[in-house]
Amino acid sequence: MKAAVAVEDKIVRVLGEGGEVDASKDPRLSDRDLLTLYRAMLLNRMVDERMFRLQRQGRIAFYIGATGEEAAIIGAAFAMGEKDWVVPCYREFGAAYVRGFTLRDFFCQIFGNAQDLTKGRQMPVHIASSRLHVLSVSSPVGTQIPHAVGLAIAAKIRKAKEAALVFFGDGATSEGDFHVSMNFAGVFRAPCVFLCRNNQWAISVPRERQTAAPSIEIKAKAYGFEGVLVDGNDVLAIYATTKKAFEKARSGGGPTLIEAFTYRLGPHSTSDDPHAYRGEDEVELWKKKDPLIRFREYLEKRKLWHQDRETKLMQDLNEEILSTLKEVEQIPPPPPESIFEDVYAVMPWHLREQRDQLLRWLEERKKITESY
Amino acid sequence: MTYREAIRAGLREALRSDPRVFLMGEDVGRYGGAYACSRGLLEEFGPERVRDTPLSESTFVGAGIGAALGGMRPIVEVMTVNFSLLALDQVVNNAATLRHMSGGQFSIPLAVRMATGGGRQLAAQHSHSLEGWYAHIPGIKVLTPATVADAKGMLLAALQDPDPVFIFEHAMLYPMEGELDEDAGAADISQARVRRQGNDVTLITFGGSLPKTLEAAEQLASLEIEAEVVDARVLRPLDISTFLTSVAKTHRVVIVDEAWRTGSFAAEISAQIMEQGFDHLDAPVARICAAEVPMPYAKHLEEAALPQVGIIVKTVQGL
């Protein structure tokens, strides 16, 4: 239990497990902001539940959720500026959502339809939005981390007061890209915030198998900058810590590594069954620390929330999810020949040739099918 | 002017004319580059724009992608193609895919330069010719400048391109002397070029094999065989039409490629000529490639492994 002791010693926490607030650390968000955060977190949770069902029904191929990690994802993104960059891992719909990525955008992406911003080319939840400065998700673990450092270096060279936030999991901290990117950022004092969602499990491999170190945040020390351990299920602690890291980054103070200590309450993705590798008792323990429950208890204590509002919001969100789904499912897929677009800015001759070949074949197939 | 000086002239011109351009990599600053291409540029442009980085190929390529996304025009120097394998994920899974996978939302105007090829007695891990591998990947452009003019012109063209461009500079070419029009700007990067006219046989090559092939063509001329030498220049997207025009005239093809034969770029050129120019051929397409062994160190062993002028001459005579 060495790790647990080290965590309790230095973890940053604003909200206690019963929703009581540490006034000295309270980032003092407005009532409106608090409710916006809560709404986004609840929506994210409900979308996860609905999408798992859709995948089981065979309506979508794959889904990967954020259940249990909503505070770490949404709280951090909420602390950023409009021009800052989010470099997501693959659970960060909530981060994009609070920057303006709509539920409709998300569902179009999951269905890979003609209005999907990624044009049916990406796995579900692998979102991208250049308009919102949300970088395209890369599946190979940790490979997005150097992109964030590059974005930060670019901001520094352009003398823009912008910074980049990169999300990754505890598994990614075993990848070379994590270490070399931290090293790079440290050397150049790049305005970059590294946010590790330590959800304790990299699919079936526990955190203890990723590192013998007592925590992940201490790794920052080796690269010459600060690491902070934060209660990842405490949305206000995540918000306050990320905000501080961004202020430091923008004022030339260099990078920060934030370890958001949290838990993946659900499976890794729809392709995973966690019963094969972890006990229910552990999950039950973490369910009591659910970031939504804790935040709701805080809002109730502040008299911003009560059961009736909760019921009403759940109804509203459910309706919004269902009506958006209904509309999105009617949108046709992108045309087959669109696969040849965007390989390059300008389509080269060989791709034009391959596209024309495909079109001819599709035309022929249509004729054959019609003749039956 | 040498090939190396032409690259330096290109770097200098780019850094002077576009504030978005910066150079980063290992030893590019104070040391002036492992092949001395950036010598003097640190003094002229300062450490922010001529940036020595920590030694991590995946990070300078990955951060180059990030900087390109962030509005810059980075030039990344990876010391050699051999070490670029440490950055291969960034190339294949990221630089090459991000435009397409993001639905065209993101553009990565990144130029990556690296030395390639053998011939300097540096053994296998310093002597790979993997530009053909890179040319397998859709989403990137692959350039193999083989002349002094292309050394500068292709770099400037890469910096005007909205897509990631990989430039393979054959290490044997750096000291090569050649003509350079000082005012020449960006070179065309869509077409192959005929470097020597001839009617009897087409020799197709690129990069470090061009000088050897031209020399072989001179020897063949003394044997009364007029070879047409075509420099592919751009491996992706490949300009097959220039090859076909030449083949239609000569009816015979020999491809010279310093990489290993099996699965080589020479194989791709050969296949495309068979597919589209079969009726023009009077003989099977021949290939001259490196021996399929890790490149040895000792001089006579290395010579035995690499394509040589004599072999090119002999092969043409045997057609």
XYZ file of C-alpha atoms in Angstrom:
691
model
C 0.000 0.000 0.000
C 3.018 2.255 -0.393
C 1.392 3.951 -3.366
C -1.807 4.731 -1.460
C 0.094 6.398 1.385
C 2.101 8.521 -1.052
C -1.124 9.584 -2.765
C -2.910 10.666 0.409
C 0.141 12.639 1.515
C 0.200 15.099 -1.303
C -2.989 14.868 -3.300
C -4.642 18.173 -4.204
C -8.294 18.107 -3.242
C -10.941 20.812 -3.059
C -14.021 18.685 -2.513
C -14.094 16.050 0.200
C -15.748 12.741 -0.499
C -18.993 14.013 0.950
C -18.938 17.146 -1.191
C -17.604 19.436 1.549
C -15.415 22.205 0.138
C -11.968 23.320 1.248
C -12.573 27.064 1.058
C -8.861 27.907 0.875
C -8.535 26.034 -2.405
C -11.940 26.766 -3.929
C -11.465 28.221 -7.422
C -14.699 30.185 -6.855
C -16.466 29.443 -10.061
C -19.752 31.215 -10.700
C -22.993 29.331 -10.123
C -23.509 29.288 -13.840
C -20.101 27.733 -14.498
C -20.657 25.131 -11.808
C -23.944 24.105 -13.375
C -22.414 24.062 -16.860
C -19.755 21.687 -15.585
C -22.269 19.439 -13.921
C -24.488 19.332 -16.962
C -21.524 18.378 -19.198
C -20.431 15.643 -16.805
C -23.904 14.160 -16.565
C -24.371 14.335 -20.316
C -21.059 12.553 -20.854
C -22.134 9.797 -18.439
C -25.499 9.365 -20.093
C -24.019 9.358 -23.591
C -21.617 6.592 -22.499
C -24.512 4.472 -21.251
C -26.518 4.994 -24.426
C -23.580 4.298 -26.741
C -22.689 1.034 -25.013
C -26.269 -0.072 -25.635
C -26.083 1.006 -29.270
C -22.908 -0.998 -29.766
C -24.506 -4.088 -28.202
C -27.432 -3.633 -30.594
C -25.000 -3.592 -33.501
C -25.839 -0.028 -34.526
C -22.266 1.196 -34.040
C -19.024 -0.776 -34.331
C -17.164 0.471 -31.294
C -17.306 2.858 -28.386
C -14.919 4.030 -25.714
C -16.209 5.995 -22.764
C -15.188 8.244 -19.906
C -17.321 6.822 -17.093
C -15.685 7.702 -13.791
C -13.219 10.091 -15.420
C -15.580 12.911 -16.375
C -14.211 15.293 -13.749
C -10.608 14.901 -14.928
C -11.535 15.417 -18.565
C -14.149 18.142 -18.347
C -12.674 20.024 -15.404
C -9.322 20.361 -17.177
C -10.761 21.488 -20.506
C -12.971 24.012 -18.751
C -9.849 25.735 -17.398
C -8.476 26.456 -20.876
C -8.686 29.418 -23.206
C -10.287 29.431 -26.625
C -6.960 29.557 -28.490
C -5.302 26.876 -26.390
C -5.010 23.412 -27.886
C -6.492 20.195 -26.582
C -4.516 17.180 -27.697
C -6.840 14.355 -26.736
C -6.267 10.715 -25.981
C -9.483 8.802 -26.807
C -11.868 9.464 -23.949
C -12.056 13.232 -24.297
C -15.431 13.907 -25.889
C -16.282 15.865 -22.737
C -13.262 18.117 -23.217
C -14.298 18.888 -26.772
C -17.917 19.327 -25.675
C -17.153 22.141 -23.266
C -15.235 23.857 -26.093
C -18.260 23.757 -28.386
C -18.195 20.312 -30.008
C -21.875 19.415 -30.075
C -23.669 16.201 -29.301
C -24.688 16.141 -32.942
C -21.032 16.480 -34.043
C -20.213 13.587 -31.740
C -22.959 11.294 -32.956
C -22.207 12.063 -36.604
C -18.607 11.061 -35.878
C -19.625 7.836 -34.147
C -21.851 6.867 -37.070
C -19.220 7.977 -39.603
C -21.890 9.609 -41.753
C -21.779 12.275 -44.444
C -21.804 15.052 -41.843
C -19.082 13.556 -39.691
C -16.213 16.046 -39.469
C -13.821 13.114 -39.883
C -15.806 11.916 -42.935
C -16.233 8.321 -41.835
C -12.502 7.719 -41.687
C -11.954 7.474 -37.960
C -13.000 5.005 -35.295
C -15.840 6.170 -33.070
C -14.877 8.723 -30.408
C -11.660 9.547 -32.323
C -12.828 13.099 -32.808
C -11.127 16.123 -34.344
C -12.015 19.786 -34.656
C -9.586 22.301 -36.075
C -12.074 25.103 -35.390
C -12.127 24.279 -31.683
C -8.410 23.523 -31.514
C -9.042 19.892 -30.671
C -6.403 17.801 -32.401
C -7.245 14.581 -34.242
C -7.039 11.514 -31.986
C -4.151 9.122 -32.678
C -4.652 5.509 -31.618
C -1.019 4.418 -31.072
C -0.563 5.048 -27.362
C 1.278 8.205 -26.387
C 2.116 9.357 -29.907
C 0.007 12.483 -29.481
C 2.254 13.753 -26.687
C 5.028 15.150 -28.944
C 2.370 16.958 -31.004
C 1.357 18.933 -27.936
C 4.985 19.875 -27.310
C 5.297 21.019 -30.932
C 2.123 23.090 -30.670
C 3.499 24.655 -27.498
C 6.861 25.417 -29.124
C 5.045 26.974 -32.088
C 3.056 29.201 -29.725
C 6.263 30.236 -28.011
C 8.014 31.086 -31.278
C 4.977 33.066 -32.449
C 4.969 34.803 -29.059
C 1.300 33.912 -28.699
C -0.044 33.525 -25.195
C -1.294 30.043 -25.938
C -0.606 26.681 -24.411
C -1.398 23.054 -25.151
C -3.010 20.437 -22.936
C -2.354 16.801 -23.740
C -4.340 13.933 -22.258
C -3.038 10.390 -21.883
C -3.521 7.437 -19.573
C -1.301 5.717 -17.027
C -0.385 3.094 -19.643
C 1.087 5.781 -21.878
C 3.635 6.699 -19.195
C 5.483 3.499 -20.101
C 5.863 4.643 -23.697
C 9.007 6.354 -24.874
C 7.002 9.236 -26.311
C 5.848 10.232 -22.823
C 9.394 10.500 -21.511
C 11.026 12.105 -24.520
C 8.228 14.637 -24.858
C 8.440 15.602 -21.199
C 12.185 15.952 -21.621
C 11.775 18.097 -24.735
C 9.186 20.317 -23.074
C 11.392 20.722 -20.032
C 14.451 21.730 -22.060
C 12.515 24.315 -24.085
C 10.207 25.394 -21.230
C 7.367 24.758 -23.623
C 3.939 26.047 -22.574
C 2.518 22.553 -22.342
C 0.361 20.878 -19.726
C 0.626 17.104 -19.520
C -2.441 15.527 -18.011
C -2.243 11.882 -17.104
C -5.596 10.310 -16.368
C -4.316 7.655 -14.020
C -7.412 5.470 -14.045
C -5.443 2.579 -12.513
C -5.866 0.195 -15.456
C -4.347 0.051 -18.949
C -6.927 -2.401 -20.304
C -6.026 -5.368 -18.035
C -2.685 -4.190 -16.722
C -2.723 -2.421 -13.339
C -0.872 0.796 -12.631
C 1.699 -1.135 -10.557
C 2.789 -2.920 -13.722
C 3.468 0.393 -15.496
C 5.894 1.802 -12.966
C 7.585 0.953 -9.708
C 7.478 4.634 -8.764
C 5.039 5.560 -5.975
C 3.266 8.028 -8.273
C 3.326 9.239 -11.856
C 3.617 12.958 -11.132
C 7.066 12.505 -9.561
C 8.409 11.683 -13.010
C 8.222 15.384 -13.864
C 11.030 16.027 -11.410
C 13.469 14.114 -13.617
C 12.628 16.425 -16.496
C 13.094 19.586 -14.514
C 9.567 20.758 -13.883
C 6.708 20.411 -11.495
C 4.385 17.460 -11.162
C 1.112 17.718 -9.288
C -1.015 14.911 -7.953
C -4.693 15.751 -8.041
C -7.822 13.944 -6.993
C -9.115 13.175 -10.453
C -12.645 12.666 -9.179
C -12.779 16.196 -7.819
C -13.755 18.469 -10.667
C -12.887 21.652 -8.775
C -9.397 20.398 -7.892
C -8.764 19.460 -11.512
C -10.077 22.797 -12.712
C -7.986 24.805 -10.236
C -4.803 22.835 -10.882
C -5.106 23.012 -14.656
C -5.875 26.716 -14.520
C -2.760 27.307 -12.460
C -0.659 25.201 -14.827
C -1.928 27.224 -17.783
C -1.176 30.527 -16.088
C 2.340 29.303 -15.394
C 2.765 28.076 -18.981
C 1.560 31.346 -20.504
C 3.800 33.465 -18.309
C 6.912 31.553 -19.401
C 7.090 29.203 -16.432
C 7.224 26.078 -18.572
C 5.369 22.796 -18.475
C 3.520 20.958 -15.717
C 2.611 17.314 -15.335
C -0.752 16.733 -13.686
C -1.568 13.263 -12.473
C -5.322 12.976 -12.149
C -5.829 10.103 -9.751
C -9.064 8.522 -10.852
C -10.678 5.255 -11.848
C -12.161 3.769 -14.972
C -15.538 2.559 -13.699
C -16.461 0.871 -16.983
C -14.640 -1.401 -19.390
C -11.711 -0.065 -21.416
C -13.989 -0.022 -24.462
C -16.865 -2.043 -25.894
C -14.258 -4.690 -26.805
C -13.336 -5.302 -23.161
C -14.774 -7.228 -20.212
C -13.063 -6.090 -17.017
C -14.447 -9.014 -14.996
C -11.569 -11.025 -16.392
C -8.979 -9.018 -14.497
C -10.406 -7.019 -11.605
C -12.719 -7.668 -8.675
C -16.118 -6.101 -8.117
C -15.094 -5.054 -4.599
C -12.528 -2.654 -6.064
C -15.074 -1.217 -8.479
C -17.649 -0.849 -5.695
C -15.117 1.048 -3.619
C -14.525 3.514 -6.445
C -18.223 3.848 -7.218
C -18.518 5.501 -3.821
C -16.000 8.081 -5.050
C -17.921 8.759 -8.256
C -17.041 12.285 -9.417
C -20.653 13.025 -10.333
C -21.981 12.099 -6.917
C -19.349 14.141 -5.151
C -19.965 17.201 -7.293
C -23.739 16.869 -6.947
C -23.439 16.713 -3.155
C -21.380 19.883 -3.283
C -23.969 21.616 -5.476
C -26.711 20.503 -3.108
C -24.799 21.909 -0.162
C -24.544 25.194 -2.067
C -28.287 25.052 -2.649
C -27.745 24.998 -6.379
C -29.166 21.552 -6.849
C -31.861 19.205 -5.602
C -33.513 15.970 -6.633
C -36.223 17.593 -8.738
C -33.677 19.465 -10.824
C -31.654 16.277 -11.199
C -34.693 14.359 -12.451
C -35.629 17.143 -14.829
C -32.078 17.457 -16.215
C -31.824 13.723 -16.766
C -35.111 13.782 -18.650
C -33.986 16.714 -20.779
C -30.616 15.188 -21.572
C -32.184 11.849 -22.370
C -34.553 13.534 -24.770
C -31.729 15.487 -26.347
C -29.674 12.313 -26.779
C -32.555 10.358 -28.291
C -33.749 13.069 -30.644
C -30.200 13.793 -31.827
C -29.596 10.095 -32.385
C -32.820 9.755 -34.323
C -31.833 12.578 -36.628
C -28.219 11.495 -37.033
C -29.112 7.904 -37.877
C -30.985 9.149 -40.950
C -27.926 10.847 -42.435
C -26.435 8.759 -45.266
C -22.818 7.610 -45.270
C -20.181 9.608 -47.189
C -19.887 8.616 -50.867
C -17.342 5.815 -51.502
C -15.168 7.929 -53.798
C -14.626 10.429 -50.961
C -11.927 8.099 -49.556
C -9.524 9.545 -52.109
C -9.944 13.097 -50.847
C -7.664 14.630 -48.209
C -4.848 12.135 -48.631
C -3.066 15.206 -49.984
C -4.207 18.815 -50.196
C -4.365 18.345 -53.973
C -5.311 14.914 -55.335
C -2.382 13.467 -57.322
C -2.889 11.704 -60.667
C -2.673 8.182 -59.310
C -5.441 8.807 -56.789
C -7.632 10.389 -59.465
C -7.048 7.251 -61.487
C -7.906 4.967 -58.565
C -11.004 7.032 -57.817
C -12.202 6.795 -61.432
C -11.561 3.071 -61.404
C -13.677 2.681 -58.261
C -16.461 4.765 -59.765
C -16.466 2.649 -62.919
C -16.624 -0.526 -60.858
C -19.465 0.820 -58.702
C -21.370 1.758 -61.842
C -20.844 -1.723 -63.251
C -21.914 -3.388 -60.031
C -25.053 -1.272 -60.007
C -25.896 -2.484 -63.501
C -25.271 -6.106 -62.542
C -27.434 -5.784 -59.421
C -30.214 -4.113 -61.386
C -30.189 -6.839 -64.020
C -31.042 -9.479 -61.398
C 28.759 25.044 -55.644
C 28.402 21.716 -53.840
C 25.218 19.810 -53.090
C 25.795 20.549 -49.399
C 26.181 24.290 -50.061
C 23.035 24.246 -52.159
C 21.079 22.794 -49.235
C 22.544 25.464 -46.989
C 21.593 28.154 -49.495
C 18.051 26.755 -49.529
C 17.866 26.712 -45.737
C 19.172 30.271 -45.544
C 16.748 31.545 -48.147
C 13.822 29.872 -46.411
C 14.786 31.188 -42.975
C 15.234 34.696 -44.388
C 12.041 34.875 -46.339
C 9.534 33.153 -44.052
C 9.323 33.822 -40.298
C 7.348 30.598 -39.883
C 10.342 28.502 -40.944
C 12.624 27.051 -38.305
C 15.126 24.210 -38.345
C 15.419 21.636 -35.587
C 17.211 18.405 -34.986
C 20.296 16.864 -33.538
C 23.503 18.911 -33.907
C 21.973 21.351 -36.391
C 22.969 24.438 -34.411
C 26.410 24.894 -32.955
C 27.822 21.916 -34.847
C 26.249 22.996 -38.139
C 24.654 19.623 -38.872
C 26.197 16.167 -39.021
C 26.802 16.778 -42.743
C 27.556 20.486 -42.278
C 24.433 21.576 -44.147
C 23.433 24.178 -41.569
C 26.885 25.551 -40.763
C 26.728 29.247 -39.944
C 22.950 29.391 -39.693
C 22.816 29.428 -35.891
C 24.943 32.583 -35.920
C 22.694 34.210 -38.479
C 19.272 33.187 -37.168
C 19.728 32.401 -33.470
C 18.935 29.381 -31.315
C 15.161 29.653 -31.553
C 15.116 29.202 -35.333
C 18.116 26.914 -35.620
C 17.374 24.692 -32.712
C 19.531 21.962 -31.246
C 17.173 19.499 -29.613
C 17.413 16.659 -27.152
C 18.359 13.463 -28.955
C 15.026 11.889 -29.728
C 13.964 11.241 -33.306
C 10.350 10.501 -32.427
C 10.113 13.826 -30.619
C 11.696 16.092 -33.176
C 9.539 14.572 -35.877
C 6.475 14.499 -33.574
C 7.047 18.026 -32.304
C 7.611 19.055 -35.922
C 4.112 17.763 -36.689
C 2.776 19.721 -33.723
C 4.591 22.897 -34.741
C 3.286 22.560 -38.302
C -0.228 22.214 -36.888
C 0.473 25.304 -34.832
C 1.107 27.491 -37.863
C 4.852 27.042 -38.363
C 6.840 25.660 -41.307
C 9.297 23.428 -39.499
C 12.265 21.778 -41.170
C 13.307 18.740 -39.195
C 16.727 17.257 -39.816
C 16.942 13.605 -38.860
C 20.607 12.807 -39.036
C 20.176 9.745 -41.261
C 17.425 7.486 -42.554
C 18.807 4.755 -40.318
C 17.822 6.663 -37.192
C 14.562 7.861 -38.686
C 13.190 4.417 -37.874
C 12.985 5.621 -34.274
C 10.407 8.135 -35.520
C 8.536 5.842 -37.858
C 5.271 5.878 -35.932
C 5.184 9.643 -36.198
C 5.631 9.323 -39.948
C 3.295 6.438 -40.772
C 0.563 6.829 -38.174
C 0.608 10.572 -37.718
C 2.193 12.817 -40.364
C 0.828 10.670 -43.179
C -2.680 10.192 -41.809
C -3.770 13.290 -39.909
C -5.131 15.216 -42.881
C -7.201 12.275 -44.054
C -8.291 10.959 -40.669
C -9.379 14.413 -39.527
C -11.560 14.729 -42.605
C -9.240 17.293 -44.153
C -9.353 19.598 -41.138
C -5.649 19.486 -40.411
C -2.731 20.231 -42.672
C 0.861 19.309 -41.806
C 3.278 21.463 -43.802
C 6.374 19.743 -42.472
C 9.685 19.194 -44.256
C 11.880 16.375 -42.981
C 15.414 16.032 -44.331
C 17.708 13.089 -43.848
C 20.822 11.525 -45.273
C 20.447 8.134 -46.902
C 22.496 5.423 -48.588
C 25.811 3.633 -48.308
C 29.268 3.920 -49.794
C 31.124 5.581 -46.952
C 32.215 2.495 -45.015
C 29.898 3.027 -42.112
C 28.330 -0.459 -42.025
C 24.709 -1.533 -42.084
C 23.221 0.687 -39.396
C 24.525 3.791 -41.140
C 23.987 2.735 -44.746
C 20.351 1.907 -45.326
C 18.471 3.080 -48.409
C 14.915 3.140 -47.174
C 13.391 5.915 -49.261
C 11.480 3.232 -51.148
C 9.848 2.186 -47.873
C 8.791 5.737 -47.225
C 7.420 5.936 -50.751
C 5.003 3.133 -49.831
C 3.080 5.474 -47.523
C 0.170 7.529 -48.861
C -0.129 11.016 -47.378
C 3.534 11.996 -47.563
C 5.687 13.105 -50.461
C 9.090 11.556 -51.020
C 11.842 13.475 -52.784
C 15.297 12.245 -53.757
C 17.332 15.220 -54.990
C 20.220 13.954 -57.090
C 21.600 17.237 -58.430
C 22.894 20.447 -56.895
C 19.953 22.376 -58.339
C 17.431 19.940 -56.874
C 19.181 19.983 -53.500
C 18.107 23.598 -53.078
C 15.031 23.724 -55.278
C 13.351 20.692 -53.755
C 13.838 22.006 -50.233
C 12.158 25.287 -51.186
C 9.361 23.378 -52.916
C 8.862 21.221 -49.808
C 8.393 24.376 -47.747
C 5.660 25.599 -50.077
C 3.844 22.285 -49.937
C 0.836 21.919 -47.633
C 1.667 18.259 -46.958
C 4.529 16.512 -45.150
C 7.517 16.143 -47.455
C 10.446 13.808 -46.811
C 13.714 14.664 -48.508
C 16.354 11.970 -48.852
C 19.829 13.348 -49.401
C 22.271 10.659 -50.444
C 25.327 11.018 -48.231
C 27.709 10.480 -51.175
C 26.252 13.515 -52.927
C 27.080 16.165 -50.297
C 30.527 17.050 -51.732
C 29.343 16.821 -55.375
C 29.951 19.969 -57.450
C 27.316 21.260 -59.816
C 25.627 24.257 -61.384
C 23.158 26.327 -59.444
C 21.262 29.339 -60.689
C 21.333 31.525 -57.564
C 17.950 33.016 -58.381
C 16.258 29.694 -59.013
C 13.439 29.282 -56.516
C 11.406 26.209 -55.749
C 11.839 23.263 -58.103
C 9.003 21.305 -59.626
C 8.237 18.281 -57.441
C 5.765 16.494 -59.627
C 7.873 15.212 -62.495
C 10.743 12.942 -63.343
C 13.440 14.397 -65.565
C 15.514 13.118 -68.455
C 19.145 13.777 -67.490
C 20.681 12.375 -70.664
C 19.077 11.739 -74.035
C 19.457 8.418 -75.812
C 17.558 6.064 -78.093
C 18.838 2.594 -77.247
C 17.939 1.932 -73.639
C 16.252 3.740 -70.740
C 18.110 3.789 -67.443
C 15.803 4.833 -64.610
C 17.316 5.800 -61.288
C 17.162 8.325 -58.453
C 19.214 9.862 -55.647
C 22.760 8.639 -55.107
C 22.644 6.261 -58.059
C 22.228 9.052 -60.622
C 25.962 9.944 -60.934
C 26.861 6.244 -61.286
C 24.179 5.759 -63.915
C 25.303 8.823 -65.883
C 28.857 7.540 -65.791
C 27.684 4.146 -67.028
C 25.820 5.908 -69.847
C 29.054 7.634 -70.902
C 30.867 4.294 -70.994
C 27.993 2.795 -72.975
C 28.257 5.679 -75.448
C 31.844 4.689 -76.136
C 30.467 1.216 -76.929
C 27.978 2.878 -79.277
C 24.980 2.323 -77.034
C 23.081 5.556 -76.406
C 21.366 5.336 -73.055
C 18.599 7.698 -71.940
C 18.956 8.405 -68.223
C 15.772 9.302 -66.375
C 15.982 10.665 -62.842
C 12.754 9.740 -61.019
C 13.340 12.629 -58.541
C 9.982 12.235 -56.802
C 9.157 8.740 -55.544
C 5.719 9.679 -54.275
C 3.628 10.718 -56.100
C 5.530 8.947 -58.879
C 5.597 10.390 -62.396
C 5.262 7.258 -64.492
C 4.482 9.114 -67.731
C 8.051 10.372 -68.202
C 9.287 6.766 -67.924
C 6.701 5.548 -70.416
C 7.590 8.234 -72.950
C 11.208 7.162 -72.780
C 10.378 3.442 -72.937
C 8.212 4.033 -76.001
C 11.342 5.370 -77.666
C 14.006 2.893 -76.436
C 11.991 -0.313 -75.788
C 14.445 -1.417 -73.122
C 14.646 -0.548 -69.414
C 17.176 -0.993 -66.663
C 16.359 0.356 -63.197
C 19.176 1.239 -60.822
C 18.167 1.385 -57.153
C 20.569 1.186 -54.217
C 17.982 -0.507 -51.998
C 17.491 -4.257 -51.557
C 15.883 -5.900 -54.584
C 12.939 -7.733 -52.979
C 10.050 -5.325 -52.549
C 12.208 -2.460 -53.758
C 11.105 0.770 -55.370
C 12.719 -0.602 -58.539
C 10.122 -3.373 -58.347
C 7.338 -0.780 -58.265
C 8.718 1.094 -61.265
C 9.133 -2.195 -63.098
C 5.558 -3.274 -62.330
C 4.106 0.010 -63.512
C 6.072 -0.133 -66.761
C 4.827 -3.684 -67.377
C 1.246 -2.636 -66.590
C 1.220 0.414 -68.786
C 4.053 -0.014 -71.270
C 4.184 -3.751 -71.924
C 3.675 -3.351 -75.665
C 6.681 -1.060 -75.916
C 9.098 -3.540 -74.360
C 11.497 -5.634 -76.414
C 13.130 -7.204 -73.357
C 12.198 -7.862 -69.719
C 12.761 -4.911 -67.397
C 16.084 -5.390 -65.593
C 16.934 -4.226 -62.097
C 20.255 -3.434 -60.501
C 19.957 -3.262 -56.740
C 22.125 -3.734 -53.655
C 22.953 -7.247 -52.504
C 20.312 -8.389 -50.047
C 22.589 -8.366 -47.045
C 23.168 -5.884 -44.228
C 25.712 -3.467 -45.661
C 29.217 -4.579 -44.639
C 31.943 -2.230 -43.422
C 35.145 -3.312 -45.223
C 35.668 -1.357 -48.436
C 35.829 -4.243 -50.869
C 32.834 -5.912 -49.191
C 30.783 -2.744 -49.356
C 31.680 -2.316 -53.028
C 30.570 -5.882 -53.645
C 27.193 -5.121 -52.070
C 26.441 -1.828 -53.861
C 25.384 -1.259 -57.493
C 28.487 -0.301 -59.497
C 29.042 1.429 -62.838
C 30.533 -1.723 -64.335
C 27.457 -3.776 -63.455
C 25.170 -1.213 -65.066
C 27.233 -1.321 -68.291
C 27.329 -5.115 -68.290
C 23.597 -5.418 -67.656
C 22.737 -3.088 -70.522
C 25.025 -5.005 -72.858
C 23.287 -8.231 -71.874
C 19.781 -7.003 -72.706
